[in-house]
Coordinates of C-alpha atoms and ligand atoms in Angstrom, one line a residue:
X1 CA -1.0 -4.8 -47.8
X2 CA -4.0 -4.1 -45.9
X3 CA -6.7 -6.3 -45.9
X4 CA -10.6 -5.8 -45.9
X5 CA -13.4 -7.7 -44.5
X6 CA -16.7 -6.5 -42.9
X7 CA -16.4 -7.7 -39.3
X8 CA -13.1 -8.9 -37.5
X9 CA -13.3 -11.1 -34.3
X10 CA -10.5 -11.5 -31.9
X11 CA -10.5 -14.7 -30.3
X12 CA -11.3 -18.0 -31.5
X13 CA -12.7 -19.5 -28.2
X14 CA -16.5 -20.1 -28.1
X15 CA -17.7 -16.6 -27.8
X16 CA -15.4 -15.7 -31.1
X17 CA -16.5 -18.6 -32.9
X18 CA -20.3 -17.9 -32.3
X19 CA -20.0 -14.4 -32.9
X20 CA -18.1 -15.4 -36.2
X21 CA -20.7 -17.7 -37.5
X22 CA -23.2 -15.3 -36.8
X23 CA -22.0 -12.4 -38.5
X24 CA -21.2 -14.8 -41.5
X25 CA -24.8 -16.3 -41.7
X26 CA -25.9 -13.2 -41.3
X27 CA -23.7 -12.1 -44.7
X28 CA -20.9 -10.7 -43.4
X29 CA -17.3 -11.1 -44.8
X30 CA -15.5 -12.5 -41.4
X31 CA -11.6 -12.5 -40.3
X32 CA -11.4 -14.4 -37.4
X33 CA -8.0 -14.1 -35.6
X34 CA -6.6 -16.1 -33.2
X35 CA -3.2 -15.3 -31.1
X36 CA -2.2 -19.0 -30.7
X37 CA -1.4 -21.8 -33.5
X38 CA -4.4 -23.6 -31.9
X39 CA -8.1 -22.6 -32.3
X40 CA -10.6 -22.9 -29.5
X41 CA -9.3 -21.3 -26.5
X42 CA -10.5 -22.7 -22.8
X43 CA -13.5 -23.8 -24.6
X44 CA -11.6 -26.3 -26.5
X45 CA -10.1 -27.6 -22.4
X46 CA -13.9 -27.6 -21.3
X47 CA -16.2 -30.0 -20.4
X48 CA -18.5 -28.7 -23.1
X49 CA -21.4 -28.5 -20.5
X50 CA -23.8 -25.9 -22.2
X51 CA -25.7 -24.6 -19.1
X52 CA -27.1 -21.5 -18.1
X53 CA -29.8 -20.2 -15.0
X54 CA -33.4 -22.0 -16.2
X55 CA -35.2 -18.9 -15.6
X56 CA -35.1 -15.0 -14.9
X57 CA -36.2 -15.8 -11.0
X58 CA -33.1 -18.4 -10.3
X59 CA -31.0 -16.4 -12.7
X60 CA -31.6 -13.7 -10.0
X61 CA -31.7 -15.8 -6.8
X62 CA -28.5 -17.0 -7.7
X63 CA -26.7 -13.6 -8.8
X64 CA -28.4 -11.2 -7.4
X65 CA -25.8 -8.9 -8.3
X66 CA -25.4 -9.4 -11.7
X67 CA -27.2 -7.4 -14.7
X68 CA -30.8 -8.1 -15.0
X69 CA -31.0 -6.8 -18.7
X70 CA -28.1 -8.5 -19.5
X71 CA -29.7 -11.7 -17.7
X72 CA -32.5 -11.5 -19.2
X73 CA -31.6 -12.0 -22.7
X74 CA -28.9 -14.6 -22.2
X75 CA -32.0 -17.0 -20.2
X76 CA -34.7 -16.1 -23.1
X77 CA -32.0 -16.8 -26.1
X78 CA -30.7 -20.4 -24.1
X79 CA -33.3 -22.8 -26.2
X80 CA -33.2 -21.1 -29.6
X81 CA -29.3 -21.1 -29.4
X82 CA -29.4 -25.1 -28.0
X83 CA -31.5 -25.4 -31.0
X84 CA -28.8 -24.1 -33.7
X85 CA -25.9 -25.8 -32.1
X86 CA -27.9 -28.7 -32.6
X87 CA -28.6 -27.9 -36.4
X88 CA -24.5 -27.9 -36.9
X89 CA -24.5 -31.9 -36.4
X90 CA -22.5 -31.4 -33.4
X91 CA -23.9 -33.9 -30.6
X92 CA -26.1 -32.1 -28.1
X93 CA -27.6 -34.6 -25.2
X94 CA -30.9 -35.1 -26.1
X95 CA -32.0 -34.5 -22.0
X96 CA -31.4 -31.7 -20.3
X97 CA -29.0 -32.2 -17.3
X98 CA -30.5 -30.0 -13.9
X99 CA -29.0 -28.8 -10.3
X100 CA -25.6 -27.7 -12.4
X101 CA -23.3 -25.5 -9.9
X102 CA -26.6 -26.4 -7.6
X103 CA -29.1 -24.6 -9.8
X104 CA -28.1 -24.3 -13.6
X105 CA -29.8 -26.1 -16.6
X106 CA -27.9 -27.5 -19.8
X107 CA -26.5 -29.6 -22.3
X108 CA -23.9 -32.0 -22.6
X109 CA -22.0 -31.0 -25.9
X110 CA -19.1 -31.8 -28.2
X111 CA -17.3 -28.6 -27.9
X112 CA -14.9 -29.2 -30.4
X113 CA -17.4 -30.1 -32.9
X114 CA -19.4 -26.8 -32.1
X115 CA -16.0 -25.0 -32.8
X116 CA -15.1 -26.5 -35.4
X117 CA -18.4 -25.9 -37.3
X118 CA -18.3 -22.3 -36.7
X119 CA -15.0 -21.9 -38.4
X120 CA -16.7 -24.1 -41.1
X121 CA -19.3 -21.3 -41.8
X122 CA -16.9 -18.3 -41.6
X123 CA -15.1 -20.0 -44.5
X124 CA -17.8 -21.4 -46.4
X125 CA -19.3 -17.6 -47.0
X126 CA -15.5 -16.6 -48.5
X127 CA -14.2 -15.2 -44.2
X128 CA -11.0 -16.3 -43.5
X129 CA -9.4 -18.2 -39.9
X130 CA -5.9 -17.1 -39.2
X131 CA -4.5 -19.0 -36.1
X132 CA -0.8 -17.5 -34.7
X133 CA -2.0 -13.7 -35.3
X134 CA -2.3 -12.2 -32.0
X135 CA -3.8 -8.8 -32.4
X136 CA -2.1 -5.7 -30.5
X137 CA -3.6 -2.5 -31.2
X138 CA -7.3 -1.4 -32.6
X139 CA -7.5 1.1 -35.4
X140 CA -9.6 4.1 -34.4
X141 CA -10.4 6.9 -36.7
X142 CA -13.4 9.6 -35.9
X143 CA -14.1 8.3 -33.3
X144 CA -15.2 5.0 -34.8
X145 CA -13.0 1.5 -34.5
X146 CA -12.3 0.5 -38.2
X147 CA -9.5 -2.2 -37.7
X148 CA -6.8 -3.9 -35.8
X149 CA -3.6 -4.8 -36.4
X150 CA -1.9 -7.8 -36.0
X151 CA 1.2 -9.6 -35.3
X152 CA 1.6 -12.7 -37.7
X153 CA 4.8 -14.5 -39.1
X154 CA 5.1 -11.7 -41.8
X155 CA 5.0 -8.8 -40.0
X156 CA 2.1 -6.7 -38.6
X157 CA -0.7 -7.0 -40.7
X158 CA -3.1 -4.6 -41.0
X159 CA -7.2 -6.0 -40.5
X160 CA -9.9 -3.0 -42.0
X161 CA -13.8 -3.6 -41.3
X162 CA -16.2 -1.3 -39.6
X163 CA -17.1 -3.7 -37.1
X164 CA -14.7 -5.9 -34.7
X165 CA -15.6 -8.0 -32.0
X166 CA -13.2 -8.6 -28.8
X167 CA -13.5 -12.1 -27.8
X168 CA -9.8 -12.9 -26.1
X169 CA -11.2 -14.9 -22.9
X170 CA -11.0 -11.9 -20.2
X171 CA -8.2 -11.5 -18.1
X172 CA -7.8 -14.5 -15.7
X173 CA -4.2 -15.0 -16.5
X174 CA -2.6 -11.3 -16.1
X175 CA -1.9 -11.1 -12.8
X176 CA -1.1 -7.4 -12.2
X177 CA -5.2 -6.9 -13.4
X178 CA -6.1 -9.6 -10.9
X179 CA -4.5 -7.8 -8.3
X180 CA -5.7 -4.5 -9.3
X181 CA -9.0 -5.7 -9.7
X182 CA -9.6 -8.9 -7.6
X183 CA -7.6 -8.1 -4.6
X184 CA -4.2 -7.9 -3.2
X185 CA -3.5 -12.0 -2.9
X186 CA -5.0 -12.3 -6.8
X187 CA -1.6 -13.3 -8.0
X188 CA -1.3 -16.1 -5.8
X189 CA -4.4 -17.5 -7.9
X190 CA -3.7 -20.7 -10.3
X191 CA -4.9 -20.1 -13.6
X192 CA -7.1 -23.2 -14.6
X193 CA -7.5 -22.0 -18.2
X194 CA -5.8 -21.2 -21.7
X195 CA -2.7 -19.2 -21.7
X196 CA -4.2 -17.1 -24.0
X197 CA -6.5 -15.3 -21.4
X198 CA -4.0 -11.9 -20.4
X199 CA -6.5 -9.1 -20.3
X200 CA -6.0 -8.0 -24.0
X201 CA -9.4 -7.7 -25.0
X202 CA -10.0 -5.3 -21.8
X203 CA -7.3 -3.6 -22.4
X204 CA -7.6 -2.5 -26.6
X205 CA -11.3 -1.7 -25.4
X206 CA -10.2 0.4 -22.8
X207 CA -7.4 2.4 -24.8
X208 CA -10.7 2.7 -27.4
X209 CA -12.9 4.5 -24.5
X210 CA -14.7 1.3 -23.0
X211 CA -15.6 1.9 -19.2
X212 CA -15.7 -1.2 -16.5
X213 CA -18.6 -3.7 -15.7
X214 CA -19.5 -4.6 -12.1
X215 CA -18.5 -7.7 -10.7
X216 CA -14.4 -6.9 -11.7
X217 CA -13.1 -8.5 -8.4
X218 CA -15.2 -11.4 -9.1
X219 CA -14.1 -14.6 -11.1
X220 CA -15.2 -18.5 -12.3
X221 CA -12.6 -21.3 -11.0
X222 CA -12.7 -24.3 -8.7
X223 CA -10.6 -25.6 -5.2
X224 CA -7.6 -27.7 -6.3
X225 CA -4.9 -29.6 -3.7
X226 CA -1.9 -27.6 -2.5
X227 CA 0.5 -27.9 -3.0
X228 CA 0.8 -29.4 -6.7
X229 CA 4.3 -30.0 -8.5
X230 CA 2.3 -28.9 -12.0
X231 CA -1.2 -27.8 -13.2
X232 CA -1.4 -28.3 -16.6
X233 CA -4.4 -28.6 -18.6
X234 CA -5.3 -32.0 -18.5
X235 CA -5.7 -31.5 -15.1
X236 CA -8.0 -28.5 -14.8
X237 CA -10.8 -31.5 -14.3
X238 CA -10.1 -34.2 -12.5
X239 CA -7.9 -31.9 -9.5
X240 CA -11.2 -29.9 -9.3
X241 CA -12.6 -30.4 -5.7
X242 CA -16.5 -30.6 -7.0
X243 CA -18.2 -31.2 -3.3
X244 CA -16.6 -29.1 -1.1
X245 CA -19.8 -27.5 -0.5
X246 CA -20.3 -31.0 1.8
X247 CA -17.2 -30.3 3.6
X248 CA -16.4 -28.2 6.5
X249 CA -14.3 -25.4 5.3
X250 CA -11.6 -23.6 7.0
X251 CA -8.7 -20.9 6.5
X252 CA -5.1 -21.5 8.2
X253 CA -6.7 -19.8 11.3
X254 CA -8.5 -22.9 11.7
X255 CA -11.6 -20.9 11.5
X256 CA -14.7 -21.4 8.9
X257 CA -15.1 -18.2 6.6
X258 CA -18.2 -19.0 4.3
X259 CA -21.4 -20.7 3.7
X260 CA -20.1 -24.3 2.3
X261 CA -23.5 -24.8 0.5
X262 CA -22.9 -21.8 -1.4
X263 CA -20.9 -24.5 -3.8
X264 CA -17.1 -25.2 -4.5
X265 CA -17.4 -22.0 -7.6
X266 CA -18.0 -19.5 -4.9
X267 CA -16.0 -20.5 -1.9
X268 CA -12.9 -21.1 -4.5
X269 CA -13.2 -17.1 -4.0
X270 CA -13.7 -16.6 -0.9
X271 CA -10.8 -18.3 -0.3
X272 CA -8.7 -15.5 -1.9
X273 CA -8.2 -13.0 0.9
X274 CA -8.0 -15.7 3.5
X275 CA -4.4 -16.1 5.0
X276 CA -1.4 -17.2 2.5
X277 CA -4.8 -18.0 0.4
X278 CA -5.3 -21.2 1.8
X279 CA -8.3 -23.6 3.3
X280 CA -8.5 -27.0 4.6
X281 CA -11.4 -29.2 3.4
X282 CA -12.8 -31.8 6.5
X283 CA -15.2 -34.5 5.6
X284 CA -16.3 -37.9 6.2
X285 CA -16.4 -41.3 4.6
X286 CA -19.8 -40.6 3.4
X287 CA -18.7 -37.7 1.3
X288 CA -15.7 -39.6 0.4
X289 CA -17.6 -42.3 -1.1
X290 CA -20.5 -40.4 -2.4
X291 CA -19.8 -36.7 -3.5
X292 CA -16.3 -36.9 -4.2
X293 CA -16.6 -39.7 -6.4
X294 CA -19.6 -38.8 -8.6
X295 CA -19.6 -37.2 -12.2
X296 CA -20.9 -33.9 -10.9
X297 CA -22.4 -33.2 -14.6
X298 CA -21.4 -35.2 -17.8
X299 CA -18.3 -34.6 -19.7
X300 CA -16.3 -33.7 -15.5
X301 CA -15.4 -37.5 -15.6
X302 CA -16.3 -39.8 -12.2
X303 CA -13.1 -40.3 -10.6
X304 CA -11.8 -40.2 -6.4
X305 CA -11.1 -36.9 -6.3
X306 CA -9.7 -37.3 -2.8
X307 CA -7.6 -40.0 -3.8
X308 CA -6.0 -37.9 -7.1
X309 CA -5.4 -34.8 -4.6
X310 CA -3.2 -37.6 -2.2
X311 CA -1.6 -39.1 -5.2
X312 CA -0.4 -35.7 -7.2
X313 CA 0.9 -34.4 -3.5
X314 CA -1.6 -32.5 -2.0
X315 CA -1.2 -32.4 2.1
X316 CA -4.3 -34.8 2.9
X317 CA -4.6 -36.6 6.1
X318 CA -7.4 -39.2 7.3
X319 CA -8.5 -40.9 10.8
X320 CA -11.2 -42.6 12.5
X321 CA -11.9 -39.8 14.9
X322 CA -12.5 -36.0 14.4
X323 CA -9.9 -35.9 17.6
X324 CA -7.2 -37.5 15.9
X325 CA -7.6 -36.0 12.7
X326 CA -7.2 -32.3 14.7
X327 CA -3.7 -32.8 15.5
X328 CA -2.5 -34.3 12.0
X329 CA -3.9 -30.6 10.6
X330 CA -2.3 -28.7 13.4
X331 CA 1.5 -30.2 11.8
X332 CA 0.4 -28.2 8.4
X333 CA -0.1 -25.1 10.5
X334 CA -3.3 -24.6 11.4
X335 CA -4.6 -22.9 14.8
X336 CA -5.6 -26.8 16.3
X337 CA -7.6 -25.5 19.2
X338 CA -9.8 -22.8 17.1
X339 CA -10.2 -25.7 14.8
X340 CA -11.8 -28.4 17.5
X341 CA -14.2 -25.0 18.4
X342 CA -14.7 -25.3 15.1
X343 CA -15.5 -28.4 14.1
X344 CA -18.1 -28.4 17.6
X345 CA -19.9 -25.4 16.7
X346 CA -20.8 -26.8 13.2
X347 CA -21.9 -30.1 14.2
X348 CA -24.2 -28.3 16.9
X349 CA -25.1 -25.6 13.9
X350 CA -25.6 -28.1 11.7
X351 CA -28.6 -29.9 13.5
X352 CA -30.9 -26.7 14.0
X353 CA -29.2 -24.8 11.0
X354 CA -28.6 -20.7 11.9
X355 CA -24.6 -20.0 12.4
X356 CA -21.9 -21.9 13.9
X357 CA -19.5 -19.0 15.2
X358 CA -20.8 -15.7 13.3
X359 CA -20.5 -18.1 9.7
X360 CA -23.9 -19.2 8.7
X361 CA -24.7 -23.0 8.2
X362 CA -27.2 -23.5 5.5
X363 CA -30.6 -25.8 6.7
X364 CA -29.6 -29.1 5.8
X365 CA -26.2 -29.1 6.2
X366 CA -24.1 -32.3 7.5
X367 CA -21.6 -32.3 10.0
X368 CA -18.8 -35.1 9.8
X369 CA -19.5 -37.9 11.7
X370 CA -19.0 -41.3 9.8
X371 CA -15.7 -42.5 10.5
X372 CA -12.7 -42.5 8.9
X373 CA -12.5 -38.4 8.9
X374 CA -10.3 -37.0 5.9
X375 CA -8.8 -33.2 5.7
X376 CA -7.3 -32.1 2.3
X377 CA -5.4 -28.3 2.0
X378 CA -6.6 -26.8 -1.1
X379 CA -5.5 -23.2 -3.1
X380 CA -8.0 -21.1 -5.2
X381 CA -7.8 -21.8 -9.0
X382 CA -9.0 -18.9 -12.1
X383 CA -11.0 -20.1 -14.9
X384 CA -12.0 -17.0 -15.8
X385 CA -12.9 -13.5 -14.7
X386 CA -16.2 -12.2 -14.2
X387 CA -15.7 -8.3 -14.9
X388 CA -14.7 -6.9 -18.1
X389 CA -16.1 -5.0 -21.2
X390 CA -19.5 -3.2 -20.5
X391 CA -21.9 -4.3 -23.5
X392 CA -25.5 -3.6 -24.9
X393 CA -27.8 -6.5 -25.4
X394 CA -26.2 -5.8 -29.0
X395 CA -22.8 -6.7 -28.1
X396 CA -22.0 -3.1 -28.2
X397 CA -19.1 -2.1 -25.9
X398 CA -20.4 0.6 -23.8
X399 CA -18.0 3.8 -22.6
X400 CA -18.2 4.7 -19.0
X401 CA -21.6 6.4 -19.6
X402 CA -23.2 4.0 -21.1
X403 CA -22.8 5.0 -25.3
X404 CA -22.0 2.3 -27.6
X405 CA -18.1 2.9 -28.9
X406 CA -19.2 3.0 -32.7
X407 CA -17.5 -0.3 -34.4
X408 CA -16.5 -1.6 -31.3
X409 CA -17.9 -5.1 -29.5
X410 CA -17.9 -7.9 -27.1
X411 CA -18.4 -11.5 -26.0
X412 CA -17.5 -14.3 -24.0
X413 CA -15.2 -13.9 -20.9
X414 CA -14.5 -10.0 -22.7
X415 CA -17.7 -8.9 -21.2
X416 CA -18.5 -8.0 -17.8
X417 CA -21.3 -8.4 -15.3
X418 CA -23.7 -11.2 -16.2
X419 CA -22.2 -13.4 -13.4
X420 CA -21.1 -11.6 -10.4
X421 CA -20.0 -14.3 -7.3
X422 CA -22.6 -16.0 -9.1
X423 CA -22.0 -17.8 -12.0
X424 CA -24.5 -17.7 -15.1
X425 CA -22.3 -20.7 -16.8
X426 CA -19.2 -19.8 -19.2
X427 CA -19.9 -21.4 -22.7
X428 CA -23.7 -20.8 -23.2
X429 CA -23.0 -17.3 -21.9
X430 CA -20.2 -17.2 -24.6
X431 CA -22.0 -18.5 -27.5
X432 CA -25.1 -16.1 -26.8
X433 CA -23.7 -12.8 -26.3
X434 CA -21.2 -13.8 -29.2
X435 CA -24.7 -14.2 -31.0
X436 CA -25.6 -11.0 -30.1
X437 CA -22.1 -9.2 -30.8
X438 CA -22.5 -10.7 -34.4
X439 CA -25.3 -10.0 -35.5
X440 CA -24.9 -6.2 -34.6
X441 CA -21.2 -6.2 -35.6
X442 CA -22.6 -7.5 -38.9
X443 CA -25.1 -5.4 -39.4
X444 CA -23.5 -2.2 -38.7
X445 CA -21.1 -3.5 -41.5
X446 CA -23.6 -4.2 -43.7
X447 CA -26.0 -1.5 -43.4
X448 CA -22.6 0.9 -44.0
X449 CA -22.1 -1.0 -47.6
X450 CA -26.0 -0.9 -48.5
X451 CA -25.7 3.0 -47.7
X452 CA -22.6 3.6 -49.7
Ligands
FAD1 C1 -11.1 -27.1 -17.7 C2 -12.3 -26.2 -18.0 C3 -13.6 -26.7 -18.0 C4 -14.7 -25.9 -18.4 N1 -15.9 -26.5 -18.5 C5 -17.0 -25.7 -18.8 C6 -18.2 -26.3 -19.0 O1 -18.4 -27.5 -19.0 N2 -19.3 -25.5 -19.1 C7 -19.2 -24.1 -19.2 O2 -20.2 -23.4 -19.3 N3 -17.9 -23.5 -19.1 C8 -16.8 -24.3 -18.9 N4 -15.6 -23.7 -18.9 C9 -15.4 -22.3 -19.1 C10 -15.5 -21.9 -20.6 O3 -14.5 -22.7 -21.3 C11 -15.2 -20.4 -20.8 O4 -16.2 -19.7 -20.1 C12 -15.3 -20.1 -22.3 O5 -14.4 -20.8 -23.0 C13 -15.1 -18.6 -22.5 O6 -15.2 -18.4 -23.9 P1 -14.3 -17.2 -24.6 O7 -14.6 -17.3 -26.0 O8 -14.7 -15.9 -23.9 O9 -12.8 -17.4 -24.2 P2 -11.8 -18.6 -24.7 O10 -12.6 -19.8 -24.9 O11 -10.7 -18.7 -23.7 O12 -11.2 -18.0 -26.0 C14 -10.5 -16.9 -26.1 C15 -9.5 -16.9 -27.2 O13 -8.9 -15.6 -27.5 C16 -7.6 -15.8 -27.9 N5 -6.9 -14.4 -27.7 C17 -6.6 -13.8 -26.6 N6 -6.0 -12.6 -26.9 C18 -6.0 -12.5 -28.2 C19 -5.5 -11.5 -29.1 N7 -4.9 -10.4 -28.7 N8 -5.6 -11.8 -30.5 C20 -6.2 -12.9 -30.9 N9 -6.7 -13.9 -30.1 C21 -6.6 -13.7 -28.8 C22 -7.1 -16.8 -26.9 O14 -5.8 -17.3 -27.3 C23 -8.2 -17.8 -26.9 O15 -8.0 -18.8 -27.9 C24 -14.5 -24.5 -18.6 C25 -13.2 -24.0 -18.7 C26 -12.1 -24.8 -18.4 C27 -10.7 -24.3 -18.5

């Protein structure tokens, strides 16, 4: 039996959930289908920081290669969706939390709360929730998306509306897209998100006519010890390596290969092509007792992050001198004498700022130099990617010229190019263009009924 609502959404993670709501408040008869027996996706293994770039100008300083219409909208729609997360009764700080990733602005939330209220509204306003119904193929007719189907306990199930929304979580977790897309040593990435996250929104948009965004080699996810017996969810926060942008960074070479400063979000990818995909992180007591054990934002927890990477079997290694620390690295390794070059050229950088060695050293930076000296290897980890679905500021998908696919749409970690290296935040990005991919998906739907 087929059944009929007005919008579908695939993917119950925040951007699903928000574009859900939306679409119901907005009238709209919602089926919102989820492909595990849990709801919530990454969002529910987040730290429910609701953050975003304050403005247009940092929104741009900080990704200057992301999409300025696209960025645009998601900084002028941050307050008024704060604001309607708030009227759900789900706790939202009451302050504003600043400097996030070094430059973002947001809210400490109860993410599960936020989730579970939008699944709240879909069913109060008669939609239905369906958890274990993964969906495999889109209906296309004309030219037009009317449907998907779905796999659930029954059978496949067939889903008709006029409008659907794609909203699986991107494709962090497929490794032959990585590789196609983020490079050849993708695959050796550890996914630090829900297993749900394999590409399929990408891919039924694509087999619908959906071009690519920019930014497809480009992805959210933090450094994390190597090597680890297990990386399961419940470490995804506390193995995060948060100040590594007050370390000295280098590849197996023994050789620094980015800005530090940048912060731990962006030099977790430049990490990725580096040798066996590998860095050592070299820092001092100071950092040790001040970076690496704060709370970078609320909700990451304050814990020794240096002492959890030596506990759960990370290589680490610590001395009072810079000289005796060298050698101890060497045994994992790495090129020893390129690394004391290293390690000189910084400290000599780092006092009248420029470049240490062709790698620039941001004004401000701090070279080692209160004993003991630590060094822990750490591996690149995927949260989520950054490329994906092309959409309109209506959630539209777009085909490879730029035409909206008629019936088809996108949010969350589905869409593509509104953090590019950069990162724009994950949730608030979610819940906005899930906002926007609602509303249209439910008008379209709408509009079709009021016409028939
Ligand atoms: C440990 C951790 C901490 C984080 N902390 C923060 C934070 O504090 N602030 C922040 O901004 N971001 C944070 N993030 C990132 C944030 O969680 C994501 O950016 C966000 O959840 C993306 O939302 P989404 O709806 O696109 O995807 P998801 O939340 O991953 O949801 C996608 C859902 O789609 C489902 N799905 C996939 N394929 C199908 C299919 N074929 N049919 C049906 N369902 C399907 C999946 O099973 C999943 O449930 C964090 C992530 C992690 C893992």
């Amino acid at each position: 039996m087929t059944l009929t609502f007005d919008v579908i959404v695939v993917g119950s993670g925040i951007g699903g959930s928000s574009a859900a709501a939306t679409a119901a408040r907005s009238g709209a008869r919602v089926a919102l289908l989820e492909k595990s027996d849990t709801f919530g996706g990454s969002a529910a293994l987040s730290a429910g920081m609701l953050w975003t770039a304050p403005d247009l100008d940092a929104y741009n300083r900080r990704i200057p290669l992301g999409n300025p219409v696209l960025g645009r909208r998601l900084v002028e729609d941050f307050a008024d969706a704060i604001e309607e997360v708030r009227a759900t009764g789900a706790r939202v700080a009451d302050e504003p939390t600043t400097d996030i990733m070094t430059y973002g602005i947001g809210y400490s939330t109860d993410i599960h709360a936020i989730l579970a209220a939008c699944r709240d509204t879909v069913t109060d306003a008669g939609g239905m929730v369906v958890a274990g119904a993964p969906v495999r193929e889109l209906i296309v007719e004309d030219g037009a998306v009317v449907g998907v189907i779905a796999a659930t306990a029954d059978g496949p199930q067939e889903f008709r509306a006029p409008s659907v929304v794609l909203a699986s979580g991107g494709f962090g977790r497929d490794p032959e897209l990585l590789t196609r897309y983020v490079g050849p040593q993708a695959d050796r990435l550890l996914a630090r998100s829900h297993v749900g996250n394999v590409g399929d929104g990408l891919r039924l948009a694509r087999a619908a006519g959906a071009g690519g965004s920019r930014s497809m080699a480009s992805f959210y996810g933090h450094l994390v010890p190597w090597p680890l017996a297990a990386f399961e969810p419940e470490h995804y926060l506390p193995y995060s390596q948060y100040y590594s942008g007050s370390t000295v960074f280098v590849n197996l070479a023994g050789e620094r290969f980015v800005d530090e400063t940048l912060g731990d979000e962006i030099i977790n990818q430049a990490l990725v092509p580096q040798p066996e995909a590998r860095g050592v992180l070299i820092f001092d007591e100071h950092v040790h007792l001040t970076e690496a054990r704060q709370e970078p934002f609320p909700g990451l927890g304050a814990t020794d992050r240096f002492e959890t990477a030596k506990e759960v079997g990370g290589l680490w290694a610590s001395a009072d001198t810079l000289d005796e620390l060298v050698p101890q690295i060497a045994a994992w390794g790495v090129d020893g004498v390129a690394l004391t070059r290293t390690l000189e050229a910084y400290a000599d950088a780092a006092e009248t700022g420029g470049s240490a060695l062709g790698v620039p050293v941001s004004v401000g930076a701090r070279a080692p130099q209160t004993g003991p000296f630590h060094a822990i290897m750490v591996q690149p980890s995927i949260t989520f990617t950054f490329g994906g679905v092309p959409i309109s500021t209506d959630g539209e998908a777009l085909d490879p010229d730029g035409r909206a696919i008629p019936g088809l749409y996108a949010a969350g970690a589905d869409i593509g190019g509104l953090s590019n290296i950069g990162y724009a935040g994950g949730l608030a990005p979610a819940y906005i263009t899930g906002r926007w991919a609602g509303r249209a998906a439910a008008a379209r739907a709408l509009d079709g009924k009021t016409r028939a």
